[in-house]
Amino acid sequence: MKKLMTLFAAMVLTVLTAQVALAADTLAEVKKKGVLVAGVKDSLPPFGYIDEKSREIVGYDIDFVKYIAKKLGVKVELKPVTSASRMPQLMEGNIDIIAATMTKNPERAKQIDFSYTYFLTGQKFITKKGQVKTLKDLQGKKIGTAKGSTSEQNVSKAIPTATVLSFDDYPQAFLALQQGKVAAVTTDESILAGILGKAPNRSKFEIPNLQISEEPYGLGMRKDDKNFVAFVNKTLLEMEKNGEAKKIFEKWFGPKTATPLKRTFKINADK
Ligand code: GLU
């Protein structure tokens, strides 16, 4: 009888341990390991790109992650991801958080959790100057974008007759535009502005005033990782309140930058 009891107790313990292992507690884990591993873009100025001088990845997304890590008292490790790889990387446990120009939407929210919106933009196009006035001008044309993005889905809906060519990332799509292989590149205006800002022959291109969607960005975390989501959201609200979020926006999108944009949002509890 005693033996049976011990066996039963051992079984209960195994089940309990397995359950603890299943429920992600990234907040506790990150504190324990002393590092926050963030999945970021590394070729999309001004969100995440390699700084020519320091050779380090810098940008708007990176500054948010750094603030969160500082608040946690841990170091940051930046791991480059693409639009298509960021969710699998998170779900497989290779990164702790996604800070990579990622739009929050109900479809993605079935698989991962999102923070409050920390950036807001909308989807537009880069085209050769003077060629596109309305969406009709893009009908039946080839349009470049990135695999696994909302841009890919939105453009197929907005211009069903277009042929969408999906690349690993947007700089490759822009190269295709420069080589005349596509008539336009489409994604978030903020990303397009960053690409144009860096292009040596930018005077040949433009971003016509044609917006096909709203794209609110959220930081991505594992599903039901409640403590971590709550911590990140609390930190974002603090950043809005103490002016840090606005400061980061001005640093990357202020009037003196290559990508001047207006801050049309405030971080608030939007869920
Ligand atoms: N924000 C859009 C998305 O999450 C487009 C930019 C990107 O591919 O990261 O899909």
PDB file of C-alpha atoms and ligand atoms in Angstrom:
ATOM      1  CA  MET A   1       0.000   0.000   0.000  1.00  0.00           C
ATOM      2  CA  LYS A   2       2.815   2.355   0.940  1.00  0.00           C
ATOM      3  CA  LYS A   3       4.562   1.585  -2.336  1.00  0.00           C
ATOM      4  CA  LEU A   4       1.371   2.293  -4.248  1.00  0.00           C
ATOM      5  CA  MET A   5       0.977   5.640  -2.473  1.00  0.00           C
ATOM      6  CA  THR A   6       4.541   6.612  -3.358  1.00  0.00           C
ATOM      7  CA  LEU A   7       3.956   5.631  -6.986  1.00  0.00           C
ATOM      8  CA  PHE A   8       0.763   7.681  -7.062  1.00  0.00           C
ATOM      9  CA  ALA A   9       2.514  10.688  -5.515  1.00  0.00           C
ATOM     10  CA  ALA A  10       5.280  10.412  -8.109  1.00  0.00           C
ATOM     11  CA  MET A  11       2.720  10.320 -10.919  1.00  0.00           C
ATOM     12  CA  VAL A  12       0.928  13.391  -9.595  1.00  0.00           C
ATOM     13  CA  LEU A  13       4.250  15.210  -9.363  1.00  0.00           C
ATOM     14  CA  THR A  14       5.152  14.307 -12.958  1.00  0.00           C
ATOM     15  CA  VAL A  15       1.839  15.612 -14.251  1.00  0.00           C
ATOM     16  CA  LEU A  16       2.191  18.841 -12.259  1.00  0.00           C
ATOM     17  CA  THR A  17       5.739  19.445 -13.486  1.00  0.00           C
ATOM     18  CA  ALA A  18       4.656  18.838 -17.084  1.00  0.00           C
ATOM     19  CA  GLN A  19       1.886  21.404 -16.710  1.00  0.00           C
ATOM     20  CA  VAL A  20       4.253  24.006 -15.299  1.00  0.00           C
ATOM     21  CA  ALA A  21       6.603  23.400 -18.211  1.00  0.00           C
ATOM     22  CA  LEU A  22       3.752  23.863 -20.696  1.00  0.00           C
ATOM     23  CA  ALA A  23       2.462  27.189 -19.377  1.00  0.00           C
ATOM     24  CA  ALA A  24       5.029  29.702 -20.601  1.00  0.00           C
ATOM     25  CA  ASP A  25       6.334  32.081 -17.959  1.00  0.00           C
ATOM     26  CA  THR A  26       8.770  34.061 -20.042  1.00  0.00           C
ATOM     27  CA  LEU A  27       8.955  36.818 -17.436  1.00  0.00           C
ATOM     28  CA  ALA A  28      10.425  34.457 -14.833  1.00  0.00           C
ATOM     29  CA  GLU A  29      12.596  32.657 -17.388  1.00  0.00           C
ATOM     30  CA  VAL A  30      14.088  35.853 -18.804  1.00  0.00           C
ATOM     31  CA  LYS A  31      14.904  37.092 -15.303  1.00  0.00           C
ATOM     32  CA  LYS A  32      16.525  33.751 -14.510  1.00  0.00           C
ATOM     33  CA  LYS A  33      18.673  33.593 -17.646  1.00  0.00           C
ATOM     34  CA  GLY A  34      19.502  37.302 -17.511  1.00  0.00           C
ATOM     35  CA  VAL A  35      18.801  37.972 -21.189  1.00  0.00           C
ATOM     36  CA  LEU A  36      15.792  38.924 -23.309  1.00  0.00           C
ATOM     37  CA  VAL A  37      16.023  37.398 -26.784  1.00  0.00           C
ATOM     38  CA  ALA A  38      14.168  39.554 -29.300  1.00  0.00           C
ATOM     39  CA  GLY A  39      13.307  38.703 -32.903  1.00  0.00           C
ATOM     40  CA  VAL A  40      13.904  41.854 -34.947  1.00  0.00           C
ATOM     41  CA  LYS A  41      14.281  42.978 -38.548  1.00  0.00           C
ATOM     42  CA  ASP A  42      17.838  43.770 -39.634  1.00  0.00           C
ATOM     43  CA  SER A  43      17.322  45.396 -43.020  1.00  0.00           C
ATOM     44  CA  LEU A  44      14.375  47.735 -42.437  1.00  0.00           C
ATOM     45  CA  PRO A  45      15.375  51.254 -41.447  1.00  0.00           C
ATOM     46  CA  PRO A  46      14.280  52.888 -39.248  1.00  0.00           C
ATOM     47  CA  PHE A  47      12.700  49.884 -37.406  1.00  0.00           C
ATOM     48  CA  GLY A  48      15.621  47.457 -37.336  1.00  0.00           C
ATOM     49  CA  TYR A  49      18.784  47.705 -39.443  1.00  0.00           C
ATOM     50  CA  ILE A  50      22.556  47.382 -39.138  1.00  0.00           C
ATOM     51  CA  ASP A  51      24.191  50.683 -38.266  1.00  0.00           C
ATOM     52  CA  GLU A  52      27.129  51.304 -40.604  1.00  0.00           C
ATOM     53  CA  LYS A  53      29.428  52.583 -37.869  1.00  0.00           C
ATOM     54  CA  SER A  54      28.704  50.297 -34.913  1.00  0.00           C
ATOM     55  CA  ARG A  55      27.727  47.235 -37.028  1.00  0.00           C
ATOM     56  CA  GLU A  56      24.948  46.724 -34.491  1.00  0.00           C
ATOM     57  CA  ILE A  57      21.239  46.387 -35.147  1.00  0.00           C
ATOM     58  CA  VAL A  58      19.499  49.632 -34.225  1.00  0.00           C
ATOM     59  CA  GLY A  59      16.069  51.200 -34.757  1.00  0.00           C
ATOM     60  CA  TYR A  60      12.633  52.036 -33.402  1.00  0.00           C
ATOM     61  CA  ASP A  61      11.755  48.413 -32.563  1.00  0.00           C
ATOM     62  CA  ILE A  62      15.150  47.882 -30.927  1.00  0.00           C
ATOM     63  CA  ASP A  63      14.751  50.918 -28.650  1.00  0.00           C
ATOM     64  CA  PHE A  64      11.458  49.543 -27.306  1.00  0.00           C
ATOM     65  CA  VAL A  65      13.030  46.148 -26.615  1.00  0.00           C
ATOM     66  CA  LYS A  66      16.021  47.765 -24.922  1.00  0.00           C
ATOM     67  CA  TYR A  67      13.778  49.763 -22.615  1.00  0.00           C
ATOM     68  CA  ILE A  68      11.824  46.618 -21.659  1.00  0.00           C
ATOM     69  CA  ALA A  69      15.065  44.694 -20.991  1.00  0.00           C
ATOM     70  CA  LYS A  70      16.436  47.543 -18.881  1.00  0.00           C
ATOM     71  CA  LYS A  71      13.253  47.546 -16.864  1.00  0.00           C
ATOM     72  CA  LEU A  72      13.713  43.798 -16.322  1.00  0.00           C
ATOM     73  CA  GLY A  73      17.354  44.301 -15.398  1.00  0.00           C
ATOM     74  CA  VAL A  74      18.576  41.932 -18.136  1.00  0.00           C
ATOM     75  CA  LYS A  75      20.681  42.117 -21.307  1.00  0.00           C
ATOM     76  CA  VAL A  76      19.219  42.049 -24.823  1.00  0.00           C
ATOM     77  CA  GLU A  77      20.076  39.610 -27.559  1.00  0.00           C
ATOM     78  CA  LEU A  78      18.817  40.563 -31.022  1.00  0.00           C
ATOM     79  CA  LYS A  79      18.017  37.770 -33.472  1.00  0.00           C
ATOM     80  CA  PRO A  80      17.148  38.713 -37.056  1.00  0.00           C
ATOM     81  CA  VAL A  81      13.813  37.347 -38.290  1.00  0.00           C
ATOM     82  CA  THR A  82      11.813  37.700 -41.489  1.00  0.00           C
ATOM     83  CA  SER A  83       8.091  38.357 -41.776  1.00  0.00           C
ATOM     84  CA  ALA A  84       7.515  34.649 -42.420  1.00  0.00           C
ATOM     85  CA  SER A  85       9.874  33.269 -39.752  1.00  0.00           C
ATOM     86  CA  ARG A  86       8.975  35.476 -36.758  1.00  0.00           C
ATOM     87  CA  MET A  87       5.913  33.557 -35.460  1.00  0.00           C
ATOM     88  CA  PRO A  88       7.471  30.065 -35.811  1.00  0.00           C
ATOM     89  CA  GLN A  89      10.653  31.336 -34.104  1.00  0.00           C
ATOM     90  CA  LEU A  90       8.599  32.589 -31.166  1.00  0.00           C
ATOM     91  CA  MET A  91       6.427  29.515 -30.886  1.00  0.00           C
ATOM     92  CA  GLU A  92       9.454  27.206 -31.038  1.00  0.00           C
ATOM     93  CA  GLY A  93      11.021  29.138 -28.150  1.00  0.00           C
ATOM     94  CA  ASN A  94      14.002  30.512 -30.102  1.00  0.00           C
ATOM     95  CA  ILE A  95      13.058  34.084 -29.220  1.00  0.00           C
ATOM     96  CA  ASP A  96      11.171  35.575 -26.254  1.00  0.00           C
ATOM     97  CA  ILE A  97       9.483  38.477 -28.013  1.00  0.00           C
ATOM     98  CA  ILE A  98       8.848  39.721 -31.555  1.00  0.00           C
ATOM     99  CA  ALA A  99       9.668  43.375 -32.217  1.00  0.00           C
ATOM    100  CA  ALA A 100       9.645  43.292 -35.984  1.00  0.00           C
ATOM    101  CA  THR A 101       7.203  45.680 -37.729  1.00  0.00           C
ATOM    102  CA  MET A 102       4.437  43.233 -36.920  1.00  0.00           C
ATOM    103  CA  THR A 103       0.790  44.066 -37.413  1.00  0.00           C
ATOM    104  CA  LYS A 104      -1.682  42.830 -34.828  1.00  0.00           C
ATOM    105  CA  ASN A 105      -4.674  41.070 -36.307  1.00  0.00           C
ATOM    106  CA  PRO A 106      -7.258  38.504 -35.165  1.00  0.00           C
ATOM    107  CA  GLU A 107      -5.815  35.745 -37.360  1.00  0.00           C
ATOM    108  CA  ARG A 108      -2.341  36.048 -35.833  1.00  0.00           C
ATOM    109  CA  ALA A 109      -3.825  36.516 -32.363  1.00  0.00           C
ATOM    110  CA  LYS A 110      -5.134  32.948 -32.560  1.00  0.00           C
ATOM    111  CA  GLN A 111      -1.545  31.750 -32.344  1.00  0.00           C
ATOM    112  CA  ILE A 112       0.303  34.408 -30.345  1.00  0.00           C
ATOM    113  CA  ASP A 113      -0.484  37.287 -27.970  1.00  0.00           C
ATOM    114  CA  PHE A 114       0.134  40.941 -28.771  1.00  0.00           C
ATOM    115  CA  SER A 115       1.030  43.954 -26.654  1.00  0.00           C
ATOM    116  CA  TYR A 116      -0.796  47.255 -26.888  1.00  0.00           C
ATOM    117  CA  THR A 117      -0.190  49.082 -30.167  1.00  0.00           C
ATOM    118  CA  TYR A 118       3.221  50.812 -30.103  1.00  0.00           C
ATOM    119  CA  PHE A 119       3.211  52.067 -33.710  1.00  0.00           C
ATOM    120  CA  LEU A 120       0.539  52.826 -36.268  1.00  0.00           C
ATOM    121  CA  THR A 121       0.874  53.021 -40.029  1.00  0.00           C
ATOM    122  CA  GLY A 122      -0.963  51.980 -43.202  1.00  0.00           C
ATOM    123  CA  GLN A 123      -0.169  50.028 -46.343  1.00  0.00           C
ATOM    124  CA  LYS A 124       0.882  51.946 -49.463  1.00  0.00           C
ATOM    125  CA  PHE A 125       3.043  51.479 -52.590  1.00  0.00           C
ATOM    126  CA  ILE A 126       6.369  52.631 -54.008  1.00  0.00           C
ATOM    127  CA  THR A 127       6.212  53.159 -57.762  1.00  0.00           C
ATOM    128  CA  LYS A 128       8.222  54.895 -60.461  1.00  0.00           C
ATOM    129  CA  LYS A 129       7.440  58.605 -60.374  1.00  0.00           C
ATOM    130  CA  GLY A 130       4.302  59.732 -62.179  1.00  0.00           C
ATOM    131  CA  GLN A 131       3.089  56.275 -63.178  1.00  0.00           C
ATOM    132  CA  VAL A 132       0.422  55.471 -60.594  1.00  0.00           C
ATOM    133  CA  LYS A 133      -2.419  57.813 -59.669  1.00  0.00           C
ATOM    134  CA  THR A 134      -5.124  55.347 -58.642  1.00  0.00           C
ATOM    135  CA  LEU A 135      -5.292  51.642 -57.766  1.00  0.00           C
ATOM    136  CA  LYS A 136      -6.604  51.034 -61.305  1.00  0.00           C
ATOM    137  CA  ASP A 137      -3.147  51.873 -62.632  1.00  0.00           C
ATOM    138  CA  LEU A 138      -1.851  48.760 -60.865  1.00  0.00           C
ATOM    139  CA  GLN A 139      -4.457  46.365 -62.229  1.00  0.00           C
ATOM    140  CA  GLY A 140      -2.945  43.325 -63.964  1.00  0.00           C
ATOM    141  CA  LYS A 141       0.564  44.460 -62.903  1.00  0.00           C
ATOM    142  CA  LYS A 142       3.267  42.622 -60.963  1.00  0.00           C
ATOM    143  CA  ILE A 143       3.637  43.872 -57.403  1.00  0.00           C
ATOM    144  CA  GLY A 144       6.456  42.934 -55.031  1.00  0.00           C
ATOM    145  CA  THR A 145       6.137  42.407 -51.273  1.00  0.00           C
ATOM    146  CA  ALA A 146       7.352  40.071 -48.482  1.00  0.00           C
ATOM    147  CA  LYS A 147       6.301  36.498 -47.727  1.00  0.00           C
ATOM    148  CA  GLY A 148       4.203  36.002 -44.615  1.00  0.00           C
ATOM    149  CA  SER A 149       3.166  39.652 -44.365  1.00  0.00           C
ATOM    150  CA  THR A 150      -0.229  41.296 -44.080  1.00  0.00           C
ATOM    151  CA  SER A 151       0.912  43.335 -47.105  1.00  0.00           C
ATOM    152  CA  GLU A 152       0.797  40.189 -49.226  1.00  0.00           C
ATOM    153  CA  GLN A 153      -2.774  39.423 -48.142  1.00  0.00           C
ATOM    154  CA  ASN A 154      -4.090  42.988 -48.332  1.00  0.00           C
ATOM    155  CA  VAL A 155      -2.802  43.671 -51.837  1.00  0.00           C
ATOM    156  CA  SER A 156      -4.322  40.465 -53.234  1.00  0.00           C
ATOM    157  CA  LYS A 157      -7.697  41.628 -51.888  1.00  0.00           C
ATOM    158  CA  ALA A 158      -7.340  45.269 -52.949  1.00  0.00           C
ATOM    159  CA  ILE A 159      -6.128  44.487 -56.501  1.00  0.00           C
ATOM    160  CA  PRO A 160      -7.214  40.918 -57.333  1.00  0.00           C
ATOM    161  CA  THR A 161      -5.975  41.165 -60.930  1.00  0.00           C
ATOM    162  CA  ALA A 162      -2.402  41.938 -59.853  1.00  0.00           C
ATOM    163  CA  THR A 163       0.284  39.250 -59.716  1.00  0.00           C
ATOM    164  CA  VAL A 164       1.852  39.353 -56.264  1.00  0.00           C
ATOM    165  CA  LEU A 165       5.537  38.397 -56.108  1.00  0.00           C
ATOM    166  CA  SER A 166       6.606  37.630 -52.553  1.00  0.00           C
ATOM    167  CA  PHE A 167      10.240  37.994 -51.521  1.00  0.00           C
ATOM    168  CA  ASP A 168      11.950  37.144 -48.214  1.00  0.00           C
ATOM    169  CA  ASP A 169      12.086  40.821 -47.325  1.00  0.00           C
ATOM    170  CA  TYR A 170      11.269  44.256 -48.694  1.00  0.00           C
ATOM    171  CA  PRO A 171      14.743  45.380 -49.847  1.00  0.00           C
ATOM    172  CA  GLN A 172      14.670  42.451 -52.301  1.00  0.00           C
ATOM    173  CA  ALA A 173      11.265  43.532 -53.550  1.00  0.00           C
ATOM    174  CA  PHE A 174      12.613  47.068 -54.028  1.00  0.00           C
ATOM    175  CA  LEU A 175      15.544  45.682 -56.019  1.00  0.00           C
ATOM    176  CA  ALA A 176      13.003  44.013 -58.315  1.00  0.00           C
ATOM    177  CA  LEU A 177      11.305  47.401 -58.777  1.00  0.00           C
ATOM    178  CA  GLN A 178      14.625  49.041 -59.622  1.00  0.00           C
ATOM    179  CA  GLN A 179      15.294  46.289 -62.164  1.00  0.00           C
ATOM    180  CA  GLY A 180      11.855  46.797 -63.727  1.00  0.00           C
ATOM    181  CA  LYS A 181      10.677  43.312 -62.714  1.00  0.00           C
ATOM    182  CA  VAL A 182       7.683  44.648 -60.769  1.00  0.00           C
ATOM    183  CA  ALA A 183       5.585  47.802 -61.212  1.00  0.00           C
ATOM    184  CA  ALA A 184       5.350  48.527 -57.488  1.00  0.00           C
ATOM    185  CA  VAL A 185       6.427  47.441 -54.031  1.00  0.00           C
ATOM    186  CA  THR A 186       3.774  47.369 -51.369  1.00  0.00           C
ATOM    187  CA  THR A 187       3.916  47.330 -47.572  1.00  0.00           C
ATOM    188  CA  ASP A 188       3.529  49.709 -44.624  1.00  0.00           C
ATOM    189  CA  GLU A 189       4.174  53.358 -45.477  1.00  0.00           C
ATOM    190  CA  SER A 190       6.700  53.649 -42.640  1.00  0.00           C
ATOM    191  CA  ILE A 191       8.777  50.811 -44.128  1.00  0.00           C
ATOM    192  CA  LEU A 192       8.496  52.185 -47.672  1.00  0.00           C
ATOM    193  CA  ALA A 193       9.660  55.592 -46.402  1.00  0.00           C
ATOM    194  CA  GLY A 194      12.690  53.882 -44.824  1.00  0.00           C
ATOM    195  CA  ILE A 195      13.544  52.083 -48.055  1.00  0.00           C
ATOM    196  CA  LEU A 196      13.221  55.251 -50.136  1.00  0.00           C
ATOM    197  CA  GLY A 197      15.201  57.229 -47.569  1.00  0.00           C
ATOM    198  CA  LYS A 198      18.205  54.946 -48.114  1.00  0.00           C
ATOM    199  CA  ALA A 199      17.903  54.565 -51.907  1.00  0.00           C
ATOM    200  CA  PRO A 200      20.593  56.489 -53.831  1.00  0.00           C
ATOM    201  CA  ASN A 201      18.231  56.969 -56.826  1.00  0.00           C
ATOM    202  CA  ARG A 202      15.177  57.865 -54.726  1.00  0.00           C
ATOM    203  CA  SER A 203      14.227  60.819 -56.941  1.00  0.00           C
ATOM    204  CA  LYS A 204      13.023  58.324 -59.555  1.00  0.00           C
ATOM    205  CA  PHE A 205      10.436  56.856 -57.181  1.00  0.00           C
ATOM    206  CA  GLU A 206       7.500  58.008 -55.093  1.00  0.00           C
ATOM    207  CA  ILE A 207       4.891  56.812 -52.613  1.00  0.00           C
ATOM    208  CA  PRO A 208       1.520  57.804 -54.137  1.00  0.00           C
ATOM    209  CA  ASN A 209      -1.177  58.737 -51.640  1.00  0.00           C
ATOM    210  CA  LEU A 210      -2.997  55.403 -51.935  1.00  0.00           C
ATOM    211  CA  GLN A 211      -3.578  53.634 -48.640  1.00  0.00           C
ATOM    212  CA  ILE A 212      -5.197  50.182 -48.660  1.00  0.00           C
ATOM    213  CA  SER A 213      -5.160  49.285 -44.942  1.00  0.00           C
ATOM    214  CA  GLU A 214      -4.393  50.312 -41.354  1.00  0.00           C
ATOM    215  CA  GLU A 215      -1.475  48.498 -39.719  1.00  0.00           C
ATOM    216  CA  PRO A 216      -1.199  48.746 -35.921  1.00  0.00           C
ATOM    217  CA  TYR A 217       2.065  47.184 -34.673  1.00  0.00           C
ATOM    218  CA  GLY A 218       2.240  45.050 -31.537  1.00  0.00           C
ATOM    219  CA  LEU A 219       5.044  43.234 -29.773  1.00  0.00           C
ATOM    220  CA  GLY A 220       4.443  39.490 -30.177  1.00  0.00           C
ATOM    221  CA  MET A 221       4.585  37.064 -27.254  1.00  0.00           C
ATOM    222  CA  ARG A 222       3.701  33.413 -26.724  1.00  0.00           C
ATOM    223  CA  LYS A 223       0.016  32.604 -26.287  1.00  0.00           C
ATOM    224  CA  ASP A 224      -1.266  32.833 -22.699  1.00  0.00           C
ATOM    225  CA  ASP A 225       2.121  34.036 -21.417  1.00  0.00           C
ATOM    226  CA  LYS A 226       0.090  36.227 -19.058  1.00  0.00           C
ATOM    227  CA  ASN A 227       2.751  37.599 -16.695  1.00  0.00           C
ATOM    228  CA  PHE A 228       5.011  38.620 -19.538  1.00  0.00           C
ATOM    229  CA  VAL A 229       2.232  40.241 -21.580  1.00  0.00           C
ATOM    230  CA  ALA A 230       1.106  42.185 -18.494  1.00  0.00           C
ATOM    231  CA  PHE A 231       4.674  43.327 -17.777  1.00  0.00           C
ATOM    232  CA  VAL A 232       5.280  44.449 -21.364  1.00  0.00           C
ATOM    233  CA  ASN A 233       1.970  46.311 -21.508  1.00  0.00           C
ATOM    234  CA  LYS A 234       2.627  48.028 -18.192  1.00  0.00           C
ATOM    235  CA  THR A 235       6.038  49.082 -19.464  1.00  0.00           C
ATOM    236  CA  LEU A 236       4.567  50.447 -22.722  1.00  0.00           C
ATOM    237  CA  LEU A 237       2.034  52.535 -20.780  1.00  0.00           C
ATOM    238  CA  GLU A 238       4.851  53.842 -18.598  1.00  0.00           C
ATOM    239  CA  MET A 239       6.828  54.780 -21.728  1.00  0.00           C
ATOM    240  CA  GLU A 240       3.861  56.749 -23.046  1.00  0.00           C
ATOM    241  CA  LYS A 241       3.419  58.517 -19.715  1.00  0.00           C
ATOM    242  CA  ASN A 242       7.070  59.408 -19.123  1.00  0.00           C
ATOM    243  CA  GLY A 243       7.599  60.625 -22.704  1.00  0.00           C
ATOM    244  CA  GLU A 244      10.032  57.841 -23.673  1.00  0.00           C
ATOM    245  CA  ALA A 245       7.755  56.436 -26.407  1.00  0.00           C
ATOM    246  CA  LYS A 246       7.425  59.866 -28.015  1.00  0.00           C
ATOM    247  CA  LYS A 247      11.174  60.437 -27.707  1.00  0.00           C
ATOM    248  CA  ILE A 248      11.879  57.181 -29.554  1.00  0.00           C
ATOM    249  CA  PHE A 249       9.356  58.158 -32.245  1.00  0.00           C
ATOM    250  CA  GLU A 250      10.990  61.559 -32.728  1.00  0.00           C
ATOM    251  CA  LYS A 251      14.458  59.970 -32.838  1.00  0.00           C
ATOM    252  CA  TRP A 252      13.502  57.792 -35.820  1.00  0.00           C
ATOM    253  CA  PHE A 253      10.647  59.707 -37.475  1.00  0.00           C
ATOM    254  CA  GLY A 254      11.170  63.319 -36.406  1.00  0.00           C
ATOM    255  CA  PRO A 255      11.399  66.217 -38.889  1.00  0.00           C
ATOM    256  CA  LYS A 256      15.185  65.959 -39.218  1.00  0.00           C
ATOM    257  CA  THR A 257      15.212  62.233 -40.036  1.00  0.00           C
ATOM    258  CA  ALA A 258      15.169  60.576 -43.484  1.00  0.00           C
ATOM    259  CA  THR A 259      11.651  59.351 -42.659  1.00  0.00           C
ATOM    260  CA  PRO A 260       9.676  62.283 -41.236  1.00  0.00           C
ATOM    261  CA  LEU A 261       6.237  61.094 -40.126  1.00  0.00           C
ATOM    262  CA  LYS A 262       3.500  62.440 -37.848  1.00  0.00           C
ATOM    263  CA  ARG A 263       2.772  60.575 -34.615  1.00  0.00           C
ATOM    264  CA  THR A 264      -0.957  59.912 -35.062  1.00  0.00           C
ATOM    265  CA  PHE A 265      -1.313  57.549 -32.102  1.00  0.00           C
ATOM    266  CA  LYS A 266      -0.733  57.230 -28.394  1.00  0.00           C
ATOM    267  CA  ILE A 267       0.012  53.996 -26.579  1.00  0.00           C
ATOM    268  CA  ASN A 268      -3.056  53.078 -24.544  1.00  0.00           C
ATOM    269  CA  ALA A 269      -4.836  50.027 -23.201  1.00  0.00           C
ATOM    270  CA  ASP A 270      -6.429  49.077 -26.514  1.00  0.00           C
ATOM    271  CA  LYS A 271      -7.536  45.562 -25.711  1.00  0.00           C
TER     272      LYS A 271
HETATM  273  N1  GLU B   1       3.209  45.120 -40.747  1.00  0.00           N
HETATM  274  C1  GLU B   1       3.025  44.152 -41.768  1.00  0.00           C
HETATM  275  C2  GLU B   1       3.072  42.731 -41.246  1.00  0.00           C
HETATM  276  O1  GLU B   1       3.160  42.527 -40.100  1.00  0.00           O
HETATM  277  C3  GLU B   1       4.013  44.310 -42.909  1.00  0.00           C
HETATM  278  C4  GLU B   1       5.436  44.467 -42.471  1.00  0.00           C
HETATM  279  C5  GLU B   1       6.142  43.163 -42.228  1.00  0.00           C
HETATM  280  O2  GLU B   1       6.085  42.272 -43.086  1.00  0.00           O
HETATM  281  O3  GLU B   1       6.763  43.046 -41.192  1.00  0.00           O
HETATM  282  O4  GLU B   1       2.975  41.778 -41.935  1.00  0.00           O
END
